[in-house]
Short mmCIF file of C-alpha atoms in Angstrom, two decimals:
data_model
loop_
_atom_site.label_atom_id
_atom_site.label_comp_id
_atom_site.label_asym_id
_atom_site.label_seq_id
_atom_site.Cartn_x
_atom_site.Cartn_y
_atom_site.Cartn_z
CA MET A 2 28.84 8.84 -13.42
CA SER A 3 26.71 11.86 -12.58
CA SER A 4 27.76 13.92 -9.58
CA SER A 5 24.56 12.92 -7.74
CA ASN A 6 25.64 9.26 -7.90
CA GLU A 7 29.30 9.86 -7.11
CA GLY A 8 30.32 7.80 -4.09
CA ALA A 9 27.05 5.85 -4.09
CA THR A 10 27.17 2.19 -3.15
CA ALA A 11 26.46 -0.53 -5.69
CA GLY A 12 23.33 -1.46 -3.71
CA PHE A 13 21.98 2.08 -3.90
CA LEU A 14 22.68 2.28 -7.65
CA VAL A 15 20.99 -1.09 -8.29
CA TRP A 16 17.96 0.11 -6.31
CA ARG A 17 17.84 3.44 -8.19
CA LEU A 18 18.16 1.70 -11.57
CA SER A 19 15.44 -0.79 -10.69
CA MET A 20 13.13 2.04 -9.59
CA LYS A 21 13.87 4.01 -12.77
CA TRP A 22 13.05 0.92 -14.83
CA ARG A 23 9.86 0.11 -12.88
CA VAL A 24 8.51 3.64 -13.24
CA ALA A 25 9.37 3.76 -16.96
CA VAL A 26 7.66 0.43 -17.64
CA ASP A 27 4.63 1.38 -15.52
CA ARG A 28 4.16 4.55 -17.57
CA ALA A 29 4.78 2.84 -20.89
CA VAL A 30 2.36 -0.07 -20.42
CA ALA A 31 -0.40 1.92 -18.66
CA PRO A 32 -2.10 2.78 -21.99
CA LEU A 33 -2.42 -0.99 -22.58
CA GLY A 34 -4.17 -1.40 -19.22
CA LEU A 35 -1.18 -3.00 -17.50
CA THR A 36 1.06 -2.27 -14.55
CA HIS A 37 4.73 -3.20 -14.52
CA ALA A 38 4.02 -6.24 -12.31
CA GLN A 39 1.20 -7.36 -14.62
CA TYR A 40 3.54 -6.91 -17.58
CA VAL A 41 6.10 -9.17 -15.90
CA VAL A 42 3.42 -11.85 -15.50
CA VAL A 43 2.03 -11.70 -19.05
CA ALA A 44 5.44 -11.35 -20.73
CA SER A 45 6.76 -14.29 -18.72
CA LEU A 46 3.69 -16.34 -19.61
CA TYR A 47 4.15 -15.39 -23.26
CA GLY A 48 7.78 -16.55 -23.26
CA MET A 49 7.06 -19.73 -21.32
CA SER A 50 4.14 -20.64 -23.60
CA ARG A 51 6.36 -20.19 -26.66
CA SER A 52 8.56 -22.86 -25.06
CA GLY A 53 5.56 -25.17 -24.73
CA LEU A 54 5.04 -24.58 -21.00
CA ARG A 55 1.80 -23.91 -19.17
CA PRO A 56 3.10 -22.95 -15.75
CA SER A 57 1.38 -23.06 -12.41
CA GLN A 58 1.12 -19.86 -10.43
CA ARG A 59 3.92 -21.14 -8.16
CA ARG A 60 6.21 -21.93 -11.11
CA LEU A 61 5.55 -18.47 -12.55
CA ALA A 62 6.36 -16.93 -9.16
CA GLU A 63 9.68 -18.80 -9.11
CA HIS A 64 10.42 -17.68 -12.68
CA THR A 65 9.65 -13.99 -12.04
CA GLY A 66 10.96 -13.66 -8.50
CA LEU A 67 7.56 -12.40 -7.35
CA GLU A 68 5.86 -13.79 -4.24
CA ALA A 69 3.43 -16.62 -5.02
CA LEU A 70 0.58 -14.81 -3.26
CA TYR A 71 1.24 -11.68 -5.35
CA VAL A 72 1.28 -13.73 -8.58
CA SER A 73 -2.07 -15.23 -7.55
CA LYS A 74 -3.51 -11.75 -7.00
CA LEU A 75 -2.11 -10.49 -10.31
CA ALA A 76 -3.40 -13.57 -12.17
CA ARG A 77 -6.92 -13.06 -10.80
CA ALA A 78 -6.89 -9.40 -11.89
CA LEU A 79 -5.58 -10.37 -15.34
CA GLU A 80 -8.26 -13.07 -15.58
CA THR A 81 -10.94 -10.48 -14.76
CA ALA A 82 -9.49 -8.25 -17.51
CA GLY A 83 -9.77 -11.14 -19.99
CA LEU A 84 -6.02 -11.49 -20.52
CA VAL A 85 -5.26 -14.69 -18.58
CA ALA A 86 -7.04 -18.01 -18.14
CA ARG A 87 -6.64 -19.84 -14.83
CA THR A 88 -7.46 -23.56 -14.80
CA ARG A 89 -6.91 -26.37 -12.30
CA ASP A 90 -3.81 -28.44 -12.93
CA PRO A 91 -4.99 -31.99 -13.78
CA ASP A 92 -1.95 -33.42 -11.96
CA ASP A 93 -2.39 -31.29 -8.82
CA PRO A 94 -5.92 -30.06 -8.04
CA ARG A 95 -4.50 -27.53 -5.55
CA ALA A 96 -2.49 -25.79 -8.30
CA MET A 97 -3.72 -23.32 -10.90
CA GLN A 98 -2.22 -23.33 -14.38
CA LEU A 99 -2.00 -20.04 -16.25
CA SER A 100 -2.23 -19.25 -19.93
CA LEU A 101 -2.80 -16.15 -22.01
CA THR A 102 -6.10 -15.67 -23.79
CA GLU A 103 -6.09 -14.49 -27.40
CA GLN A 104 -6.65 -10.94 -26.15
CA GLY A 105 -3.85 -11.48 -23.64
CA ARG A 106 -1.44 -12.55 -26.39
CA ASP A 107 -2.33 -9.47 -28.44
CA VAL A 108 -1.86 -7.05 -25.53
CA THR A 109 1.34 -8.81 -24.49
CA ARG A 110 2.88 -8.61 -27.97
CA ARG A 111 2.15 -4.86 -28.06
CA ALA A 112 3.54 -4.40 -24.53
CA ILE A 113 6.72 -6.31 -25.37
CA THR A 114 7.31 -4.00 -28.34
CA VAL A 115 6.89 -0.95 -26.10
CA VAL A 116 9.20 -2.34 -23.41
CA GLN A 117 11.83 -3.32 -25.98
CA GLY A 118 11.88 0.33 -27.06
CA LEU A 119 12.51 1.33 -23.44
CA LEU A 120 15.28 -1.24 -23.20
CA ASP A 121 16.90 0.26 -26.30
CA GLN A 122 16.83 3.69 -24.60
CA LEU A 123 18.14 2.36 -21.28
CA LEU A 124 21.04 0.49 -22.86
CA GLU A 125 22.04 3.18 -25.39
CA PRO A 126 24.73 4.62 -23.05
CA LEU A 127 26.39 1.17 -23.07
CA GLY A 128 26.28 0.96 -26.87
CA GLY A 129 22.87 -0.67 -27.31
CA GLN A 130 21.48 -4.14 -26.80
CA ASP A 131 24.01 -5.88 -29.06
CA ASP A 132 27.14 -4.13 -27.79
CA PRO A 133 29.80 -6.22 -25.99
CA ARG A 134 29.56 -3.83 -22.99
CA THR A 135 25.86 -4.59 -22.68
CA ARG A 136 26.46 -8.33 -22.92
CA ARG A 137 29.10 -8.07 -20.14
CA PHE A 138 26.73 -5.96 -18.04
CA THR A 139 23.97 -8.54 -18.53
CA ARG A 140 26.31 -11.37 -17.48
CA GLU A 141 27.33 -9.40 -14.38
CA LEU A 142 23.69 -8.81 -13.43
CA ALA A 143 22.95 -12.52 -13.89
CA THR A 144 25.93 -13.38 -11.66
CA LEU A 145 24.59 -11.10 -8.93
CA LEU A 146 21.09 -12.57 -9.24
CA ASP A 147 22.43 -16.14 -9.05
CA ALA A 148 24.54 -15.47 -5.94
CA PRO A 149 22.93 -16.41 -2.62
CA LEU A 150 22.47 -13.53 -0.18
CA ASP A 151 23.85 -15.61 2.70
CA PRO A 152 26.24 -18.29 1.42
CA HIS A 153 26.58 -19.76 4.92
CA THR A 154 22.84 -20.48 5.13
CA GLU A 155 22.81 -22.14 1.72
CA ASN A 156 25.83 -24.34 2.63
CA ASP A 157 24.19 -25.31 5.92
CA GLU A 158 21.01 -26.38 4.08
CA GLU A 159 23.00 -28.49 1.62
CA GLN A 160 24.75 -30.31 4.49
CA SER A 161 21.52 -31.03 6.39
#
């Protein structure tokens, strides 16, 4: 651990790592006309569509962890850029379904390649993407993301 991070809390280190990642992705995808948040939307859409899904804006918000209103704003900007198509959900006229356009798929594939290169760089100190240390680290991050922030609130809701 570098001397500047010595004694830092886990929360501070998670925040610093997330900021480092966000800035790196922002810079890397900017030449493709994307921001980090837009990349999260198109890459998630790309992965979901490969699984046969055509998610609503709300479902995409749940998947990404972004606020539904923010996903709506991002989707409109991506639609204006010609990367995303927004259509009414035939089962729920209040909901908008999202899909990538052909141009959107092309830009997304290029962006994924760029971001994978960043991921290789980020994970190199742990031995790379396929190293057991990285797999353990990924499992630990998933555990933290799955844990409720206030277990008492979640238990109370389940009992109601």
